[in-house]
């Protein structure tokens, strides 16, 4: 009996991990293909993104209320100076990343979108070096060369290449580098209390909506106001179907961010990193099989070269984390463009017992936060144990999984978000 118990626990953990990975795949891959399908008949991607943001905000507000009722602890609410000065830059970059990504679906295939978004790690590394979040090493140069070379091979003589769509998604990848760098800097400010995904989504979405509105007003406002699908509708049934389709996309975007959070909180960021690589492969295979995307042998070789660069970066981060014997300031960014945030795993034995209304590391008894995702998705942020969402809090001993990393990197990408966060 003594030998059976560990086996049962191992099998249960394996089944749970597999289930969470499949759930993450469903939301991440699903929102990519769903947004592509929707933009074929609904040619207002910026309006679609803004509606996704509104849905995510509603769900995050509802989640905050439920957690507050169950825990009897007030959620964090930032002051206006902190909100505008510290959150606004991150929200604006995130809005542009997600908006341009969804906009590109009007012009390019899912395969080219997936490949180009994977190159966002280039810009993440570049801005990490600029903001001194990473140290320049020969291995990082090799990672950059592999990914850049793979992107060139994938787009070289592509039969379905569209320069306008490619420019949009490449611009989104560039802004994504700024986005995740600013996000890491935001999360490192412990006094803000935004380490949790639900609270982060709650604070980001309104500013993201406002940041995307001018772009929507210029490029889509007039056309949408004269469209029979929304404002000049004549068929109420058609209007309800369109709004229902847009609302479903928002649910997928929120689910993407939350599924990433579940996967990382129950396993580790390394698991999500590896799952993200296979997710890209699955996305390209499905795009070729379901949508008829034409991918040549040279394109596949370029894709493999890009994935090898991403895999090398993940391996380097894992080895670097294993070699750290003591906690140190967070450094470095994730390797996947849609949800890539750096977090520190928590050693429960090192945490003091907190009194009512107290939170470790935050002066003045500020409350912890729960908080947002490709699509709209970002994106997913992992909280410490006392900040977990109900069933998502880590069980005793879970900190030792996957090498007991002191630094964890949440990887994902998404069609946005973190929305897509994915």
Coordinates of C-alpha atoms in Angstrom, one line a residue:
X1 CA 0.0 0.0 0.0
X2 CA 2.9 2.3 0.8
X3 CA 4.2 2.0 -2.7
X4 CA 0.9 2.4 -4.4
X5 CA 0.2 5.8 -2.8
X6 CA 3.1 7.7 -4.6
X7 CA 2.1 6.0 -7.9
X8 CA -1.5 7.1 -7.6
X9 CA -0.3 10.7 -6.7
X10 CA 2.0 10.7 -9.7
X11 CA -0.7 9.4 -12.1
X12 CA -3.2 12.0 -10.8
X13 CA -0.7 14.8 -11.2
X14 CA 0.1 13.6 -14.7
X15 CA -3.6 13.4 -15.6
X16 CA -4.2 16.9 -14.1
X17 CA -1.3 18.4 -16.0
X18 CA -2.5 16.8 -19.3
X19 CA -6.0 18.1 -18.7
X20 CA -4.8 21.7 -18.0
X21 CA -2.5 21.6 -21.1
X22 CA -5.4 20.5 -23.3
X23 CA -7.6 23.2 -21.7
X24 CA -4.9 25.8 -22.5
X25 CA -4.7 24.5 -26.1
X26 CA -8.4 24.7 -26.6
X27 CA -8.5 28.4 -25.6
X28 CA -5.2 29.5 -27.2
X29 CA -5.7 27.7 -30.5
X30 CA -9.4 28.2 -30.5
X31 CA -9.3 32.0 -30.2
X32 CA -6.7 32.2 -33.0
X33 CA -8.9 30.3 -35.5
X34 CA -12.1 31.9 -34.1
X35 CA -10.8 35.5 -34.7
X36 CA -9.6 34.5 -38.2
X37 CA -13.0 33.0 -39.0
X38 CA -14.9 36.0 -37.5
X39 CA -12.9 38.6 -39.5
X40 CA -13.8 37.0 -42.7
X41 CA -17.4 38.2 -42.3
X42 CA -17.0 41.0 -39.8
X43 CA -14.4 43.4 -41.1
X44 CA -14.0 45.6 -37.9
X45 CA -11.2 43.9 -35.9
X46 CA -10.6 47.0 -33.7
X47 CA -14.2 47.1 -32.7
X48 CA -14.1 43.4 -32.1
X49 CA -11.0 43.8 -29.8
X50 CA -12.7 46.6 -27.9
X51 CA -15.7 44.5 -27.2
X52 CA -13.4 41.7 -26.1
X53 CA -11.8 44.1 -23.6
X54 CA -15.2 45.1 -22.2
X55 CA -16.1 41.4 -21.7
X56 CA -12.8 40.7 -20.0
X57 CA -13.3 43.7 -17.7
X58 CA -16.8 42.4 -16.8
X59 CA -15.6 38.9 -16.0
X60 CA -12.6 40.2 -14.0
X61 CA -14.9 42.5 -12.0
X62 CA -17.3 39.6 -11.3
X63 CA -14.3 37.4 -10.3
X64 CA -13.0 40.1 -7.9
X65 CA -16.4 40.4 -6.3
X66 CA -16.8 36.6 -5.8
X67 CA -13.3 36.3 -4.3
X68 CA -13.9 39.2 -2.1
X69 CA -17.1 37.7 -0.8
X70 CA -15.5 34.3 -0.2
X71 CA -12.3 35.6 1.4
X72 CA -13.8 38.7 3.2
X73 CA -10.8 40.7 2.0
X74 CA -11.0 43.9 0.0
X75 CA -9.3 43.8 -3.4
X76 CA -6.6 46.3 -4.3
X77 CA -7.7 49.5 -6.0
X78 CA -5.0 51.9 -7.2
X79 CA -5.1 55.6 -6.7
X80 CA -5.5 57.8 -9.8
X81 CA -1.9 59.0 -9.8
X82 CA -0.5 55.5 -9.6
X83 CA -3.1 54.3 -12.1
X84 CA -2.3 56.9 -14.8
X85 CA 1.5 57.1 -14.2
X86 CA 2.3 53.4 -13.8
X87 CA -0.4 51.4 -15.4
X88 CA -1.3 53.6 -18.5
X89 CA 2.0 52.9 -20.4
X90 CA 1.5 49.1 -20.1
X91 CA -2.1 49.3 -21.0
X92 CA -1.5 51.4 -24.1
X93 CA 1.3 49.0 -25.3
X94 CA -1.0 46.0 -24.6
X95 CA -3.9 47.6 -26.5
X96 CA -1.8 48.3 -29.6
X97 CA -0.3 44.8 -29.5
X98 CA -3.7 43.1 -29.3
X99 CA -5.4 45.5 -31.7
X100 CA -2.8 45.2 -34.4
X101 CA -2.6 41.5 -34.1
X102 CA -6.4 41.1 -34.6
X103 CA -6.2 43.7 -37.4
X104 CA -3.7 41.6 -39.3
X105 CA -6.2 38.7 -39.6
X106 CA -7.9 40.7 -42.4
X107 CA -4.8 40.2 -44.6
X108 CA -2.7 37.2 -43.6
X109 CA -3.0 33.5 -43.0
X110 CA -3.0 31.9 -39.5
X111 CA 0.3 30.2 -40.3
X112 CA 2.1 33.5 -41.2
X113 CA 0.5 35.2 -38.2
X114 CA 1.7 32.4 -35.8
X115 CA 5.2 32.4 -37.1
X116 CA 5.6 36.2 -37.1
X117 CA 4.1 36.5 -33.5
X118 CA 6.6 33.9 -32.4
X119 CA 9.4 36.4 -33.3
X120 CA 8.2 38.8 -30.6
X121 CA 10.9 37.2 -28.3
X122 CA 13.4 39.2 -30.4
X123 CA 12.0 42.5 -29.4
X124 CA 11.4 41.3 -25.8
X125 CA 15.1 40.4 -25.5
X126 CA 16.1 43.7 -27.2
X127 CA 14.0 45.8 -24.8
X128 CA 15.2 43.6 -21.9
X129 CA 18.7 44.6 -22.7
X130 CA 17.8 48.3 -23.1
X131 CA 16.1 48.3 -19.7
X132 CA 18.9 46.2 -18.2
X133 CA 16.5 43.3 -17.3
X134 CA 18.8 40.9 -19.2
X135 CA 22.6 40.7 -19.4
X136 CA 24.1 40.5 -22.9
X137 CA 25.5 37.0 -23.4
X138 CA 26.7 35.0 -26.5
X139 CA 23.8 32.6 -26.0
X140 CA 21.3 35.4 -26.4
X141 CA 22.9 36.5 -29.6
X142 CA 22.5 32.9 -30.9
X143 CA 18.8 32.9 -29.9
X144 CA 18.2 36.1 -31.8
X145 CA 20.0 34.8 -34.9
X146 CA 18.1 31.6 -34.9
X147 CA 14.7 33.2 -34.5
X148 CA 15.4 36.0 -37.0
X149 CA 16.8 33.5 -39.5
X150 CA 13.8 31.2 -39.1
X151 CA 11.4 34.2 -39.7
X152 CA 13.2 35.1 -42.9
X153 CA 13.1 31.5 -44.2
X154 CA 9.4 31.2 -43.3
X155 CA 8.4 34.4 -45.2
X156 CA 10.9 33.9 -48.1
X157 CA 9.0 33.3 -51.4
X158 CA 5.8 32.5 -49.4
X159 CA 2.9 32.1 -51.9
X160 CA 0.4 33.6 -49.4
X161 CA 2.6 36.5 -48.2
X162 CA 0.8 39.9 -47.7
X163 CA 3.0 42.8 -46.9
X164 CA 0.3 44.9 -45.2
X165 CA -0.7 42.1 -42.9
X166 CA 2.9 41.1 -42.2
X167 CA 3.7 44.8 -41.3
X168 CA 0.8 44.9 -38.9
X169 CA 1.7 41.7 -37.1
X170 CA 5.4 42.6 -37.1
X171 CA 4.5 45.9 -35.6
X172 CA 2.4 44.1 -33.0
X173 CA 5.4 41.9 -32.2
X174 CA 7.6 45.0 -31.8
X175 CA 5.1 46.7 -29.5
X176 CA 4.7 43.4 -27.7
X177 CA 8.4 43.6 -26.7
X178 CA 7.7 47.0 -25.1
X179 CA 4.5 45.6 -23.6
X180 CA 6.0 42.7 -21.8
X181 CA 9.0 44.7 -20.6
X182 CA 6.7 47.4 -19.1
X183 CA 4.5 44.6 -17.7
X184 CA 7.5 43.0 -15.9
X185 CA 8.5 46.4 -14.5
X186 CA 4.9 46.9 -13.4
X187 CA 4.7 43.6 -11.6
X188 CA 8.1 44.1 -9.9
X189 CA 6.5 47.1 -8.0
X190 CA 5.2 45.0 -5.1
X191 CA 3.6 48.0 -3.5
X192 CA 1.0 48.2 -6.3
X193 CA -0.3 44.8 -5.4
X194 CA -1.0 43.7 -9.0
X195 CA 0.7 40.4 -8.9
X196 CA -2.6 38.5 -9.5
X197 CA -4.2 38.1 -12.9
X198 CA -7.8 39.1 -12.2
X199 CA -6.8 42.4 -10.5
X200 CA -4.4 43.1 -13.3
X201 CA -7.0 42.6 -15.9
X202 CA -9.4 44.7 -14.0
X203 CA -7.0 47.7 -13.9
X204 CA -5.7 47.2 -17.5
X205 CA -8.9 46.8 -19.5
X206 CA -10.4 50.3 -19.1
X207 CA -7.2 52.1 -20.2
X208 CA -6.7 49.6 -23.0
X209 CA -10.2 50.4 -24.2
X210 CA -9.5 54.1 -24.2
X211 CA -6.1 53.7 -25.8
X212 CA -7.6 51.7 -28.7
X213 CA -10.6 54.0 -29.2
X214 CA -8.8 56.7 -31.3
X215 CA -7.4 54.1 -33.7
X216 CA -10.9 52.6 -34.0
X217 CA -12.5 56.0 -34.5
X218 CA -10.1 56.9 -37.4
X219 CA -10.1 53.6 -39.3
X220 CA -13.4 51.9 -38.5
X221 CA -15.8 54.5 -36.9
X222 CA -17.4 55.8 -40.1
X223 CA -17.7 52.5 -41.8
X224 CA -19.1 50.8 -38.7
X225 CA -21.7 53.6 -38.2
X226 CA -23.0 52.9 -41.7
X227 CA -22.8 49.1 -41.4
X228 CA -26.1 47.2 -41.5
X229 CA -24.5 44.6 -39.2
X230 CA -24.5 47.0 -36.2
X231 CA -25.9 50.5 -36.2
X232 CA -28.0 50.4 -39.4
X233 CA -29.3 46.9 -38.8
X234 CA -32.6 45.8 -40.3
X235 CA -32.6 42.3 -39.1
X236 CA -32.6 42.0 -35.3
X237 CA -31.6 38.3 -35.5
X238 CA -28.5 39.2 -37.5
X239 CA -27.6 41.9 -35.0
X240 CA -27.9 39.4 -32.1
X241 CA -25.8 36.8 -33.9
X242 CA -23.1 39.3 -34.5
X243 CA -23.0 40.5 -31.0
X244 CA -23.2 37.0 -29.7
X245 CA -20.2 36.0 -31.8
X246 CA -18.2 39.0 -30.5
X247 CA -19.2 38.2 -26.9
X248 CA -18.0 34.6 -27.4
X249 CA -14.6 35.8 -28.5
X250 CA -14.4 37.8 -25.3
X251 CA -15.1 34.7 -23.3
X252 CA -12.4 32.8 -25.1
X253 CA -10.0 35.7 -24.5
X254 CA -10.7 35.6 -20.8
X255 CA -10.5 31.8 -20.7
X256 CA -7.1 31.9 -22.4
X257 CA -5.6 34.1 -19.7
X258 CA -7.2 32.1 -16.9
X259 CA -6.2 28.7 -18.4
X260 CA -2.6 29.9 -18.5
X261 CA -2.9 30.9 -14.9
X262 CA -4.3 27.5 -13.9
X263 CA -1.6 25.6 -15.8
X264 CA 1.3 27.6 -14.2
X265 CA -0.2 27.6 -10.7
X266 CA -0.7 23.9 -10.8
X267 CA 2.6 22.9 -12.5
X268 CA 5.2 25.4 -13.5
X269 CA 6.1 28.0 -16.2
X270 CA 8.5 25.4 -17.7
X271 CA 5.4 23.2 -18.4
X272 CA 3.7 26.1 -20.1
X273 CA 6.8 27.0 -22.1
X274 CA 7.1 23.5 -23.5
X275 CA 3.4 23.3 -24.1
X276 CA 3.6 26.6 -26.0
X277 CA 6.1 25.2 -28.4
X278 CA 4.0 22.2 -29.3
X279 CA 1.0 24.6 -29.5
X280 CA 2.7 26.5 -32.3
X281 CA 3.3 23.2 -34.2
X282 CA -0.4 22.2 -33.7
X283 CA -1.5 25.6 -34.9
X284 CA 0.4 25.4 -38.2
X285 CA -0.7 21.8 -38.8
X286 CA -4.3 22.8 -38.3
X287 CA -4.0 25.9 -40.4
X288 CA -2.6 23.7 -43.3
X289 CA -5.2 21.0 -42.9
X290 CA -8.3 23.1 -42.1
X291 CA -7.7 26.4 -43.8
X292 CA -5.5 25.2 -46.7
X293 CA -2.5 27.4 -45.8
X294 CA 0.3 26.6 -48.2
X295 CA 3.6 25.9 -46.3
X296 CA 6.6 24.9 -48.4
X297 CA 9.6 22.8 -47.2
X298 CA 11.6 26.0 -46.8
X299 CA 8.9 27.5 -44.7
X300 CA 8.8 24.4 -42.4
X301 CA 12.6 24.6 -42.0
X302 CA 12.4 28.2 -41.1
X303 CA 9.7 27.4 -38.6
X304 CA 11.9 24.6 -37.1
X305 CA 14.8 27.1 -36.9
X306 CA 12.6 29.6 -35.1
X307 CA 11.4 27.0 -32.6
X308 CA 14.9 25.9 -31.9
X309 CA 15.8 29.5 -30.9
X310 CA 12.8 29.7 -28.6
X311 CA 13.6 26.3 -27.2
X312 CA 17.2 27.3 -26.5
X313 CA 16.0 30.4 -24.7
X314 CA 13.7 28.3 -22.5
X315 CA 16.5 25.9 -21.8
X316 CA 18.9 28.7 -20.9
X317 CA 16.3 30.3 -18.5
X318 CA 15.7 26.9 -16.9
X319 CA 19.4 26.2 -16.4
X320 CA 19.9 29.8 -15.1
X321 CA 17.0 29.3 -12.6
X322 CA 18.3 25.9 -11.4
X323 CA 21.7 27.5 -10.7
X324 CA 20.2 30.1 -8.4
X325 CA 20.5 29.0 -4.8
X326 CA 19.1 32.2 -3.3
X327 CA 16.3 34.6 -4.3
X328 CA 17.4 37.7 -6.2
X329 CA 15.7 40.5 -8.1
X330 CA 13.6 39.3 -11.0
X331 CA 15.3 39.5 -14.3
X332 CA 14.5 38.4 -17.8
X333 CA 11.3 37.9 -19.8
X334 CA 9.5 35.0 -21.1
X335 CA 10.0 33.5 -24.6
X336 CA 6.4 33.4 -25.8
X337 CA 4.8 36.7 -27.1
X338 CA 1.2 36.3 -25.8
X339 CA 1.7 36.0 -22.0
X340 CA 5.2 36.1 -20.9
X341 CA 5.8 37.4 -17.5
X342 CA 8.5 36.8 -14.9
X343 CA 7.4 35.7 -11.5
X344 CA 9.1 34.3 -8.4
X345 CA 8.0 31.1 -6.9
X346 CA 7.2 31.2 -3.2
X347 CA 8.9 29.3 -0.4
X348 CA 6.1 28.8 2.1
X349 CA 8.6 28.1 4.9
X350 CA 10.1 31.5 4.5
X351 CA 6.9 33.5 4.7
X352 CA 5.9 35.0 8.0
X353 CA 2.4 34.5 9.4
X354 CA 0.3 37.5 8.3
X355 CA -2.3 39.1 10.5
X356 CA -5.7 40.1 9.2
X357 CA -5.5 42.6 6.4
X358 CA -1.7 42.3 6.0
X359 CA 0.2 41.3 2.9
X360 CA 3.8 40.3 2.8
X361 CA 6.1 43.0 1.4
X362 CA 3.5 45.7 1.1
X363 CA 3.6 48.5 3.7
X364 CA 0.4 49.8 5.2
X365 CA -1.4 46.5 5.1
X366 CA -2.4 46.8 1.4
X367 CA -4.4 43.8 0.3
X368 CA -3.2 41.2 -2.2
X369 CA -4.8 41.1 -5.6
X370 CA -6.2 38.6 -7.9
X371 CA -6.2 39.6 -11.1
X372 CA -5.6 39.6 -16.4
X373 CA -5.0 37.7 -21.3
X374 CA -3.7 35.7 -27.2
X375 CA -6.6 37.3 -27.8
X376 CA -7.7 40.2 -26.9
X377 CA -4.7 37.9 -23.8
X378 CA -3.4 38.0 -23.0
X379 CA -1.6 36.5 -20.9
X380 CA -1.5 35.4 -17.6
X381 CA 0.0 36.5 -14.5
X382 CA 0.8 34.1 -11.6
X383 CA 0.1 35.1 -8.0
X384 CA 1.8 33.9 -4.9
X385 CA 0.0 31.3 -2.8
X386 CA -1.9 33.6 -0.6
X387 CA -3.1 35.5 -3.7
X388 CA -4.5 32.4 -5.5
X389 CA -8.0 32.2 -6.9
X390 CA -9.8 29.6 -4.9
X391 CA -9.0 26.2 -6.4
X392 CA -6.0 27.6 -8.1
X393 CA -3.8 28.1 -5.0
X394 CA -0.7 25.9 -4.8
X395 CA -0.8 22.8 -2.7
X396 CA 2.0 22.1 -0.2
X397 CA 5.1 20.9 -1.9
X398 CA 4.1 22.2 -5.3
X399 CA 6.8 24.8 -5.2
X400 CA 9.4 22.0 -5.7
X401 CA 7.9 20.8 -9.0
X402 CA 10.0 21.1 -12.1
X403 CA 13.3 21.8 -10.3
X404 CA 12.0 24.2 -7.6
X405 CA 12.6 27.2 -9.8
X406 CA 13.3 30.4 -7.9
X407 CA 12.3 32.4 -11.0
X408 CA 9.4 31.4 -13.2
X409 CA 8.6 32.6 -16.7
X410 CA 5.0 32.6 -17.8
X411 CA 5.0 31.9 -21.6
X412 CA 2.2 31.9 -24.0
X413 CA 1.2 33.7 -26.9
X414 CA -1.7 34.2 -28.0
X415 CA -3.8 35.7 -30.6
X416 CA -4.1 37.9 -28.1
X417 CA -4.1 38.0 -25.1
X418 CA -3.4 38.1 -23.6
X419 CA -6.0 38.2 -25.1
X420 CA -5.1 37.9 -28.2
X421 CA -4.5 37.9 -24.0
X422 CA -3.9 35.1 -25.8

